[in-house]
Coordinates of C-alpha atoms in Angstrom, one line a residue:
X783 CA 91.9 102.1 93.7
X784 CA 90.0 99.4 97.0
X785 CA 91.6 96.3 95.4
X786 CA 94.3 94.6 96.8
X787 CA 95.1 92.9 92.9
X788 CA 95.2 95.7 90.9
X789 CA 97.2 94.4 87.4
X790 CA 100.7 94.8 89.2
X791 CA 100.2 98.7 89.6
X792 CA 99.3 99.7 85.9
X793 CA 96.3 101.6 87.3
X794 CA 98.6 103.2 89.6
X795 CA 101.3 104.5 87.4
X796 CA 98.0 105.3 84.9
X797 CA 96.6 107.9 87.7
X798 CA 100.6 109.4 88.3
X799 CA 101.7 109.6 85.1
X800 CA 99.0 112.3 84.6
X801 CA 99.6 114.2 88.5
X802 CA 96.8 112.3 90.0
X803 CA 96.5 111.5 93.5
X804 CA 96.0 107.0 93.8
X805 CA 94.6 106.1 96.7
X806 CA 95.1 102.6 97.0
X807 CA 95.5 99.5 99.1
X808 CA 98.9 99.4 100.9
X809 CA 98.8 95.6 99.9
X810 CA 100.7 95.3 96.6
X811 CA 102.8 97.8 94.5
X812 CA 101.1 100.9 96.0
X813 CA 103.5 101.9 98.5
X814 CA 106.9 101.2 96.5
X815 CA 105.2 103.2 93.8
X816 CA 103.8 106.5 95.8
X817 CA 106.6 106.4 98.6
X818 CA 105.7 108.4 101.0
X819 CA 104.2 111.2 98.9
X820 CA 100.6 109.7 99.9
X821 CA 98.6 108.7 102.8
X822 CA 97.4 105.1 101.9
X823 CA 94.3 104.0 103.4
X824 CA 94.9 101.5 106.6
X825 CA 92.3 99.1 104.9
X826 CA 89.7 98.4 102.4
X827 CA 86.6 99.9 103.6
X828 CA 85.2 103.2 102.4
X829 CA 85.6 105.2 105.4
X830 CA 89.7 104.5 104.8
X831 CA 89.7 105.9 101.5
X832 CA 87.4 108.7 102.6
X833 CA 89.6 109.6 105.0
X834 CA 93.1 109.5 102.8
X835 CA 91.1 111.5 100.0
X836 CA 90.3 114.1 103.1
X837 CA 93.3 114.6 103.7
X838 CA 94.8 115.4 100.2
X839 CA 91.4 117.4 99.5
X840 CA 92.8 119.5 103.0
X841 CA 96.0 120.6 101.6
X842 CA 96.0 124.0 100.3
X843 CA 95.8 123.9 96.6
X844 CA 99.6 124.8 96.0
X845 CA 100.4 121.9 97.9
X846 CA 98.2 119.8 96.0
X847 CA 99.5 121.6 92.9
X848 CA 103.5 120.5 94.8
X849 CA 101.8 117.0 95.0
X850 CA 101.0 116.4 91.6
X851 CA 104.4 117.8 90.1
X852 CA 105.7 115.0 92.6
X853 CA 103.7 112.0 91.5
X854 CA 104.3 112.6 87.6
X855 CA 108.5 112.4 88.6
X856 CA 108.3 110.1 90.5
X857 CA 105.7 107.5 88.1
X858 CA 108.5 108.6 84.9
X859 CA 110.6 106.5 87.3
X860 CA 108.4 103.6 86.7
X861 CA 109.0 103.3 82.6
X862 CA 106.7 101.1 81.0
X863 CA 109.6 99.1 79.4
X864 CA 110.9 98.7 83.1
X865 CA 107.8 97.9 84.6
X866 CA 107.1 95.4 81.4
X867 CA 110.5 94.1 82.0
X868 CA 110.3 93.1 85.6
X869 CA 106.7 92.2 85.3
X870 CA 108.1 89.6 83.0
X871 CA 110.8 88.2 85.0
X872 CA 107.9 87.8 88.6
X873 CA 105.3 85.4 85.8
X874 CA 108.8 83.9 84.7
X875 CA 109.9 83.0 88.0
X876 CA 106.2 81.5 89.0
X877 CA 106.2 79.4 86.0
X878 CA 109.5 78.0 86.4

């Protein structure tokens, strides 16, 4: 996901929720939602993705299988009532 505004990680959670790898800018939500359980790419240009979706593509496939298991845990972390919740208070703080 190359955007550094992605909808306050929706599109990150979507991709985890179903044990898919998101490869996205370590600007934003990104990191506090994949921990460490993905390399995310340095910056915005192609070869940077490229190179994080090499090296997820290089893992065996029960590792990737290990991977996947991992994401969908840790994304139920995430609820959507929590995430709508604290979304909520961040635009109620700005607006204040």
């Amino acid at each position: 996901f190359p955007s550094i505004c992605e909808g306050f990680g929706f599109p990150i959670l979507e991709a985890m929720y179903q044990g898919c790898p998101a490869f996205a800018a370590r600007k934003g939500p990104a990191r506090e939602m994949t921990g460490e359980l993905l390399p995310l790419p340095s910056s915005l240009t192609l070869e940077a993705f490229m190179a994080a979706l090499g090296h997820f593509l290089a893992l065996p496939l029960a590792e990737r299988q290990r991977l996947s298991s991992e994401l969908i845990t840790r994304a139920n972390r995430f609820s959507a009532k929590t995430t709508a919740t604290k979304t909520l208070e961040v635009l109620q703080s700005a607006a204040a």
